[in-house]
Coordinates of C-alpha atoms in Angstrom, one line a residue:
X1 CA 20.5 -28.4 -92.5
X2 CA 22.3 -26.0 -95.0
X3 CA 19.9 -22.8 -96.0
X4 CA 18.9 -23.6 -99.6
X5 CA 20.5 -20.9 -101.9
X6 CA 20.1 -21.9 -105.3
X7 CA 23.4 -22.3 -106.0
X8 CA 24.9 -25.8 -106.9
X9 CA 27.4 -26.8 -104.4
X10 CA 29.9 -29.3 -104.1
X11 CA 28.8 -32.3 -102.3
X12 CA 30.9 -35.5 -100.6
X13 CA 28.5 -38.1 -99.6
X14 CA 29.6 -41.5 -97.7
X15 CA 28.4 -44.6 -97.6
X16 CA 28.8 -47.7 -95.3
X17 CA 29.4 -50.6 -97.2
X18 CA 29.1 -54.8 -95.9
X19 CA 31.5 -57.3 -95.9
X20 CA 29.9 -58.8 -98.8
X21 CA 30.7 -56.0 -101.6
X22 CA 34.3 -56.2 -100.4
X23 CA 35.8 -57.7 -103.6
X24 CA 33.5 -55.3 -106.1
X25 CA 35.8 -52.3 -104.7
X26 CA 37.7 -52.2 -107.4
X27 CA 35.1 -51.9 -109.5
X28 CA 33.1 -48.9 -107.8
X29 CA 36.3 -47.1 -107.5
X30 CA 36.8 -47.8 -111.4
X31 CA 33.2 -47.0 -112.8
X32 CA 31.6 -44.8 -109.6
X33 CA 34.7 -43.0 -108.6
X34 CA 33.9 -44.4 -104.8
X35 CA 37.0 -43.7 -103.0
X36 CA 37.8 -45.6 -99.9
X37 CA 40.9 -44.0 -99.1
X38 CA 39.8 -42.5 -95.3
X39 CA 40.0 -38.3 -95.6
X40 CA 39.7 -37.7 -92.1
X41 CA 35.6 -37.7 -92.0
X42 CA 35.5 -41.4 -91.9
X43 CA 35.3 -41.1 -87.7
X44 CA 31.6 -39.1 -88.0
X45 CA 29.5 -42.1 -89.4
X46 CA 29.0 -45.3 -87.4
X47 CA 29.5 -48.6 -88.7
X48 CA 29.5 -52.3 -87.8
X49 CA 32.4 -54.0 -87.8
X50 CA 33.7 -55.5 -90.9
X51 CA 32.2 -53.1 -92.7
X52 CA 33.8 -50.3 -94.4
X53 CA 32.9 -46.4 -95.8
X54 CA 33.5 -45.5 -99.1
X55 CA 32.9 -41.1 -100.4
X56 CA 31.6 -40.2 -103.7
X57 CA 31.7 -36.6 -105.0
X58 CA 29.0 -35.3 -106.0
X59 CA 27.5 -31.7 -107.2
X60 CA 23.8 -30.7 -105.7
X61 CA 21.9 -27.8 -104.8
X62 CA 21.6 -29.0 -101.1
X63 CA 22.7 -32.5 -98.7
X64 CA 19.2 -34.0 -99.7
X65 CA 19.5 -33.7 -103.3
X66 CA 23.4 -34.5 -103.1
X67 CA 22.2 -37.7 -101.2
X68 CA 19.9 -38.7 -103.8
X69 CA 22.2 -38.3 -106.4
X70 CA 24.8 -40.2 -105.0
X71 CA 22.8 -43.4 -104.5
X72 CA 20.8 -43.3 -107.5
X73 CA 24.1 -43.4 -109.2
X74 CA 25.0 -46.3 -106.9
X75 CA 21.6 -47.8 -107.0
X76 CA 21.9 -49.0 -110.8
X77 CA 24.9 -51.4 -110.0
X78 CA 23.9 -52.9 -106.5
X79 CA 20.2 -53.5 -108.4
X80 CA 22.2 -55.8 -110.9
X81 CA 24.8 -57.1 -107.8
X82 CA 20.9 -58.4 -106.7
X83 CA 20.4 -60.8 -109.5
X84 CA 24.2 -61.9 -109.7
X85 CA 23.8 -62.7 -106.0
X86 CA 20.4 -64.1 -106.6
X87 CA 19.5 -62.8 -103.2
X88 CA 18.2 -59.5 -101.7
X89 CA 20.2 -59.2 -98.5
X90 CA 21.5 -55.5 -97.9
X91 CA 24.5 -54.8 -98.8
X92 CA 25.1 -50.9 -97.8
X93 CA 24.2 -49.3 -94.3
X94 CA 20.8 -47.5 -93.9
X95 CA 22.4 -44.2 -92.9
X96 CA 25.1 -42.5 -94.7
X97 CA 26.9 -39.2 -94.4
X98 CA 26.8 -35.9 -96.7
X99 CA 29.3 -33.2 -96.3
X100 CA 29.6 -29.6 -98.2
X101 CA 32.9 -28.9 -99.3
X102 CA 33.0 -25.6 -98.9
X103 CA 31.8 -25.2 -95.0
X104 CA 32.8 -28.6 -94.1
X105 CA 29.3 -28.6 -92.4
X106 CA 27.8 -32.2 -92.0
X107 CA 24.8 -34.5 -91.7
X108 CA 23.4 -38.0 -91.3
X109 CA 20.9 -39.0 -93.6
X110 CA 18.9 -41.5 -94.8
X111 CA 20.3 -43.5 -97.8
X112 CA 17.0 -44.2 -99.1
X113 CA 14.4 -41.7 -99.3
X114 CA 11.2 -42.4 -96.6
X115 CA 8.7 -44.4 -98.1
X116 CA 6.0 -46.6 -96.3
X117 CA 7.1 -48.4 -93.6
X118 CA 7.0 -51.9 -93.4
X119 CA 4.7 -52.9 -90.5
X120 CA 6.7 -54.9 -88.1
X121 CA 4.5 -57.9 -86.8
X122 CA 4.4 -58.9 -82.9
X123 CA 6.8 -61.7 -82.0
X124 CA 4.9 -65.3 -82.0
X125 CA 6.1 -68.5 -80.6
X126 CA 4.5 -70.8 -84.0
X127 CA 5.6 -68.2 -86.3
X128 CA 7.8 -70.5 -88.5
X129 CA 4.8 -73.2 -88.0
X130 CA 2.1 -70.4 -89.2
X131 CA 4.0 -69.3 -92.4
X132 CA 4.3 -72.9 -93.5
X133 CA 1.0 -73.6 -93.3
X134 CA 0.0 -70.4 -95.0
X135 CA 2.5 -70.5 -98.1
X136 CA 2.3 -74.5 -98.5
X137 CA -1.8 -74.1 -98.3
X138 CA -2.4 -71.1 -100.5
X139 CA 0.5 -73.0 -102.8
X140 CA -2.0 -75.9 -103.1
X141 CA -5.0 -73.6 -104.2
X142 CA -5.9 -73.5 -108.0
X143 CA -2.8 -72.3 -110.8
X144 CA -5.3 -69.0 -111.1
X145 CA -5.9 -68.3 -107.5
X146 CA -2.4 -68.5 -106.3
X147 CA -1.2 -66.6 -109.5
X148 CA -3.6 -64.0 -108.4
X149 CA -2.5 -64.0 -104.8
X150 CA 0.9 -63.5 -106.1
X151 CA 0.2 -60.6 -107.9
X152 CA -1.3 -58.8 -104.8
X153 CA 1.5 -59.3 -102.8
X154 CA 4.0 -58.4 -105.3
X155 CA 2.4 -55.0 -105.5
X156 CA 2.9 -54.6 -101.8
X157 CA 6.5 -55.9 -102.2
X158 CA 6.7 -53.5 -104.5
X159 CA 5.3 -50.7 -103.2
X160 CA 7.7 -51.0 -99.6
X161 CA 10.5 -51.0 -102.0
X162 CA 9.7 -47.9 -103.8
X163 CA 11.1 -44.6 -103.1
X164 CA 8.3 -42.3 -104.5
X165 CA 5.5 -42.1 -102.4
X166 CA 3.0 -41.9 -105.4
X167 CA 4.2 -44.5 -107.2
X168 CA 4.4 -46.8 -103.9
X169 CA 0.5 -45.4 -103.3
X170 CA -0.3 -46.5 -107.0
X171 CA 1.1 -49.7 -106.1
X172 CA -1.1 -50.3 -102.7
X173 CA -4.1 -49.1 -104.3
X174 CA -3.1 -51.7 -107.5
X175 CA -2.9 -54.5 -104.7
X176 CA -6.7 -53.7 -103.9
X177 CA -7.6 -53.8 -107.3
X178 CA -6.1 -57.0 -108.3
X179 CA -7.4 -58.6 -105.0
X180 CA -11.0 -57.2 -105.1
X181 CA -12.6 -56.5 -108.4
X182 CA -14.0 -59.8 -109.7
X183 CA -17.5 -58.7 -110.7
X184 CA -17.3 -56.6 -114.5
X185 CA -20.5 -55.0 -114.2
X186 CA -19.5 -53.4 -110.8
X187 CA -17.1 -49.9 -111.0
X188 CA -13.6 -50.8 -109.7
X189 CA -14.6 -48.6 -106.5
X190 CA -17.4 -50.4 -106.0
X191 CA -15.9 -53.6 -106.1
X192 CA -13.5 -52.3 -103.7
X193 CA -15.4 -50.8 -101.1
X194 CA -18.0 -53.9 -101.1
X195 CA -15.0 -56.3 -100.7
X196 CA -12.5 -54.7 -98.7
X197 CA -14.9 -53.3 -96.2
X198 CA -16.7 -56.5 -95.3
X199 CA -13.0 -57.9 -94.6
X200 CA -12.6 -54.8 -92.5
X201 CA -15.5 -55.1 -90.7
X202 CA -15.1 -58.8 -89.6
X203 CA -12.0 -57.7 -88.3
X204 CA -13.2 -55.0 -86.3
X205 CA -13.6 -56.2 -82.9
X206 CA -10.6 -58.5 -82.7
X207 CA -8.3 -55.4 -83.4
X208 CA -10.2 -53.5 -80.7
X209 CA -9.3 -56.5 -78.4
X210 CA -6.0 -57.0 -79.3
X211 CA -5.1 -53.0 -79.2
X212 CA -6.5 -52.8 -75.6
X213 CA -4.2 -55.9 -74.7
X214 CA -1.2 -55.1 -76.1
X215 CA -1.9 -51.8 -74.1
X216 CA -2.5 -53.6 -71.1
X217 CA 0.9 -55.7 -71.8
X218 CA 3.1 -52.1 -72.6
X219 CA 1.8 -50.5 -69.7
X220 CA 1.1 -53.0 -67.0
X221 CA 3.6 -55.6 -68.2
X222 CA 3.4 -59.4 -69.2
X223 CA 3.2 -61.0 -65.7
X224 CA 0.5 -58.6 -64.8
X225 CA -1.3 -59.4 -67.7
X226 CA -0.9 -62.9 -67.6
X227 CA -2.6 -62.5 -63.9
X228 CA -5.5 -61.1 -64.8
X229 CA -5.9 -63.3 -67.7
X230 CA -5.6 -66.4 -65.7
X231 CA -8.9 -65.8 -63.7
X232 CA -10.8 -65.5 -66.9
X233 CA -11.4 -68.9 -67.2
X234 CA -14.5 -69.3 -69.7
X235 CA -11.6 -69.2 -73.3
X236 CA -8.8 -70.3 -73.9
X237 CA -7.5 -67.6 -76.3
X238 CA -6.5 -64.1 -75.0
X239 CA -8.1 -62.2 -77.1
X240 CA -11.3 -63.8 -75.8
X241 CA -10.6 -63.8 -72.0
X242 CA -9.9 -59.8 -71.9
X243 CA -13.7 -59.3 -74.0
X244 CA -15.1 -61.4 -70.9
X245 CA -13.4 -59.4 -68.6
X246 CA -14.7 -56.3 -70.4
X247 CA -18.7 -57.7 -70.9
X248 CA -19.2 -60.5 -68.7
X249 CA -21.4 -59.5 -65.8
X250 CA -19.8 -62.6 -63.2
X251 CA -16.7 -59.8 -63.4
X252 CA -18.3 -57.0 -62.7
X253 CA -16.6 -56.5 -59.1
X254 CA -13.0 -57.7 -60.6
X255 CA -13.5 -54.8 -63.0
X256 CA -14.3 -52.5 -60.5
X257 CA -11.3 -53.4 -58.3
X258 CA -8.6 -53.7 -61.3
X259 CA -10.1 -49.9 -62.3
X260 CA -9.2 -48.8 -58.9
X261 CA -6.0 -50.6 -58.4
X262 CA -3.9 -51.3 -61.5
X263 CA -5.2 -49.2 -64.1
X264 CA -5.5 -46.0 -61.7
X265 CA -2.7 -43.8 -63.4
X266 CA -4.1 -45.2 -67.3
X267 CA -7.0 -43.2 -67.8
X268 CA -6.6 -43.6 -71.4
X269 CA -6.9 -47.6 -71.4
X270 CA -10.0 -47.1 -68.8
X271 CA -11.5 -44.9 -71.2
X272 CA -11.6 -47.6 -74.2
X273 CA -12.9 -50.1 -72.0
X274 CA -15.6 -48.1 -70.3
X275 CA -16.9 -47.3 -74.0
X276 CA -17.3 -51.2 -74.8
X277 CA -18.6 -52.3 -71.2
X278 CA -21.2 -49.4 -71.5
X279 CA -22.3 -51.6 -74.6
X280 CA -22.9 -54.9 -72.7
X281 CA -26.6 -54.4 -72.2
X282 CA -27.8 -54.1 -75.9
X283 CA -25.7 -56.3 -78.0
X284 CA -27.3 -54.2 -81.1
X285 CA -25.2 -51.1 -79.9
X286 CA -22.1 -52.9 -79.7
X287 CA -23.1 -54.4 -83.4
X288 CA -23.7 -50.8 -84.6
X289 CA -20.2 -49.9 -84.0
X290 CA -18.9 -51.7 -86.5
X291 CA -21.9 -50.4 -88.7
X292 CA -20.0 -46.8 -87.8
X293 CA -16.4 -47.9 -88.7
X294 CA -17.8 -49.4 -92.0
X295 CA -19.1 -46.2 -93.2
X296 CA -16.0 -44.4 -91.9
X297 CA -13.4 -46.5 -94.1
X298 CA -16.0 -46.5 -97.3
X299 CA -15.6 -42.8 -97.2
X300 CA -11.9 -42.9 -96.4
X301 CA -11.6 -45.3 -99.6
X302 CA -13.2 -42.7 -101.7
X303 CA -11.0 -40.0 -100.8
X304 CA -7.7 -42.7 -101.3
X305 CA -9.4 -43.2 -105.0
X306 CA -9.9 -39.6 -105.7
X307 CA -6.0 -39.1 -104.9
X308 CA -5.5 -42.0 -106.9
X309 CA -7.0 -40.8 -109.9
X310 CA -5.0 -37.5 -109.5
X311 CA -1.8 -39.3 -109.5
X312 CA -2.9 -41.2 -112.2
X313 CA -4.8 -38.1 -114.8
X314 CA -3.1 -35.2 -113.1
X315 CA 0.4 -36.2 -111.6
X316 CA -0.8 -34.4 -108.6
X317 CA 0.3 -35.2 -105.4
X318 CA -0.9 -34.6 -102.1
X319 CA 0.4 -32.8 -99.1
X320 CA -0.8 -35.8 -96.5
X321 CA 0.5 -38.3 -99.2
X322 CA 2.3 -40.4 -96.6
X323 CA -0.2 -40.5 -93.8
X324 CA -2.8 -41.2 -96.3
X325 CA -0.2 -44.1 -97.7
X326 CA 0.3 -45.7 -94.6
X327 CA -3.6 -46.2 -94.0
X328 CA -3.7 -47.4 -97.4
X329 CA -1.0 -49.8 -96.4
X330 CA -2.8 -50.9 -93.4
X331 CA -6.0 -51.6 -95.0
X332 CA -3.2 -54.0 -97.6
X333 CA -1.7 -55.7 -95.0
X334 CA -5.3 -56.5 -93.0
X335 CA -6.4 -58.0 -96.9
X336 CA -3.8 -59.8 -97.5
X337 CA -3.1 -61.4 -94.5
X338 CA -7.5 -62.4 -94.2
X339 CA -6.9 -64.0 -97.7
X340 CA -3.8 -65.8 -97.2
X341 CA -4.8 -67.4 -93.7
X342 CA -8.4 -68.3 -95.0
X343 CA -7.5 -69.9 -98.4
X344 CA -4.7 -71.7 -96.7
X345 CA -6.6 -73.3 -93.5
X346 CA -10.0 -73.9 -95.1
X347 CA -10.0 -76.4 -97.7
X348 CA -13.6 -75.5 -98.9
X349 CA -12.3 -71.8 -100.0
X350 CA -10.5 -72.3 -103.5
X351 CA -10.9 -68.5 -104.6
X352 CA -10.0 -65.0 -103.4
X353 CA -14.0 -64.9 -104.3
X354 CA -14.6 -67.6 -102.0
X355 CA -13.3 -65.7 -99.4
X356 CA -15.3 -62.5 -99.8
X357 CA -18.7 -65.0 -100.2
X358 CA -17.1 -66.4 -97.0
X359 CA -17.1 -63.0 -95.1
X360 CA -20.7 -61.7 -96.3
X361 CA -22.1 -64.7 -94.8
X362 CA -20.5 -64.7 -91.8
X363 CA -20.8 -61.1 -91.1
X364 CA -25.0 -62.0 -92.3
X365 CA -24.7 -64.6 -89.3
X366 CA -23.2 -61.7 -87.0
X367 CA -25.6 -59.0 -87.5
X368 CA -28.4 -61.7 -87.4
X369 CA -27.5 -62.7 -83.8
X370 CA -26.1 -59.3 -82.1
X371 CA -29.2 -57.2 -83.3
X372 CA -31.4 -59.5 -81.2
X373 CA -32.0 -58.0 -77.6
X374 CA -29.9 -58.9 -74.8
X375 CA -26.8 -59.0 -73.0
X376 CA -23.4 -59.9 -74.4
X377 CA -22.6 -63.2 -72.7
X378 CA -20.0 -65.8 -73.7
X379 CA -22.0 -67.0 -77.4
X380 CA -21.7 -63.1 -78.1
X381 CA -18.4 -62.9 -77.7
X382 CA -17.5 -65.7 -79.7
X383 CA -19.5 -64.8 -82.4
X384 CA -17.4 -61.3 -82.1
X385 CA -14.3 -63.2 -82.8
X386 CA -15.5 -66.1 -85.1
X387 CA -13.4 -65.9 -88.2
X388 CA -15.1 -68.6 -90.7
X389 CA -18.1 -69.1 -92.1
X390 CA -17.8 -72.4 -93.6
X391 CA -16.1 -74.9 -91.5
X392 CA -14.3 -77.7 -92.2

């Protein structure tokens, strides 16, 4: 990177451009100035075939700023392209190159600026089958539920698609709002933390699972996996089998063996599972983990709405403002996905409220069972993973 001098220098940035904005080169030439005439500096970016690199000059006070110049410029016209197209595919590469004219010194940058990533899902077999059911049931919901929904993911939409990381954060935190505060008399935090924690919560222990499988899967590897799953024979789903393997007392020698063996050199992965097997005595210890997470993300919520309201009063910003984004965006994502699967699959839910009810109850039902003494056995663990209340 070029030492910052506070001088304005001159700037060439280049772009790869797809196939598909071959005939409007003509027009960027005309209106942008985008050459595409190769200067010799064509060779130090990478592009797919068929594509091609156009250069824009540009002044800046460094290859950052020059960067962001150049694409904002460009930005205006391939947002319009969009709606002639009437689709969003992308149309220019997702690195481009910036060069200073007068060192001839270079770098790859972004074309966009960072702003929160979107969170990849895991590859699944009924995908397609999944998000059928889950558009084509929440589309069947009331005109003011599915309106509603909309709105909430919109603002996620919205918010991966926005440069700024406040305004992507006011965004996230919007999605919250529209999906959670439903009761006037209540503060908008309060309404929050009451709903969006209880979601939370019931989703505590399958995320505990599923993070110590997919562990088990990255380090050990599928076949492995599959292996020791296979001799869990009391569920059917994964999820479930490695929470027997973990609790059930009918393993306790396997677990011993499998400690010693295969998970020798992954102290880390022993470590998380010897916290929740030192639990399977007292189910009320394992229940009052989730008790401890709970509290945790209330308070975390109140610090997200304290930054929030000095975006919003103050236009301050915040040093950690991505971190703290991307757990915003996590606790989105985890909201929207509970909603969408439970108003789409349970035809007794017909409101984002319904949902919440939904949740207090069964968590009621949860805390009801696992504070009574005793060991965790195979009821227990189902009751960990139940995901409905009301059933159909």
């Amino acid at each position: 990177m070029n030492r910052f001098d506070f001088e304005i220098g001159k700037y060439k940035v280049y772009f790869v451009f797809y196939e598909k904005l071959k005939p409007y080169q003509k027009l960027l030439n005309e209106r942008l100035h985008i050459s595409f005439e190769d200067d010799g500096c064509f060779k130090q970016i990478k592009r797919k075939q068929k594509s091609f690199i156009g250069v824009m000059e540009t002044k800046a006070y460094d290859n950052y700023s020059a960067m962001k110049r150049a694409y904002s410029a460009l930005e205006i016209f391939l947002r319009y392209l969009e709606v002639f197209l009437n689709d969003n595919i992308s149309v220019i590469g997702k690195n481009g190159l910036v060069i200073r004219q007068d060192t001839q010194e270079g770098i790859i940058l972004p074309v966009k600026a960072f702003g929160y990533k979107s969170i990849k899902p895991e590859p699944r077999e009924n995908f397609k089958t999944e998000i059928d059911t889950i558009v084509l049931g929440c589309q069947e919901k009331g005109k003011e539920t599915y309106s509603q929904l909309n709105k909430i993911v919109d603002l996620h939409n919205a918010a991966l698609n926005q440069q700024d990381l406040n305004d992507a954060f006011l965004n996230l935190w919007s999605a919250l709002e529209v999906a959670s505060v439903t009761d006037s008399s209540k503060s908008k935090i309060e309404s929050v933390t009451d709903n969006i924690v209880s979601i939370l919560q019931n989703d505590y222990f399958e995320c505990i699972f599923s993070n110590i499988l997919d562990d088990l899967k990255n380090n050990l590897g599928n076949r492995k996996v599959s292996l020791l799953l296979k001799d869990i024979t009391e569920f059917d789903k994964e999820i479930c089998k490695i929470a027997g393997f973990i609790f059930l007392e009918k393993y306790e020698k396997y677990r011993e063996d499998y400690f010693a063996n295969e998970l020798k050199y992954y102290p880390n992965i022993r470590y998380k599972i010897y916290n929740l097997y030192e639990q399977r005595e007292n189910r009320e210890k394992l229940w009052h983990l989730s008790e401890k997470y709970c509290q945790r993300i209330e308070w975390h919520l109140y610090r997200l709405y304290r930054l929030r309201n000095a975006i919003v009063h103050a236009g301050e910003s915040h040093k950690r403002i991505q971190m703290l984004g991307e757990h915003l965006h996590i606790y989105v994502d985890r909201v929207i996905l509970e909603l969408m699967v439970k108003l789409a699959k349970d035809k007794c839910l017909g409101t984002i409220q319904d949902v919440f009810t939904d949740t207090y109850l069964l968590l009621n039902k949860k805390k009801k069972n696992l504070k009574e003494p005793g060991n965790v056995d195979e009821q227990s663990i189902m009751l960990l993973l139940e995901n409905f209340f009301i059933e159909e």
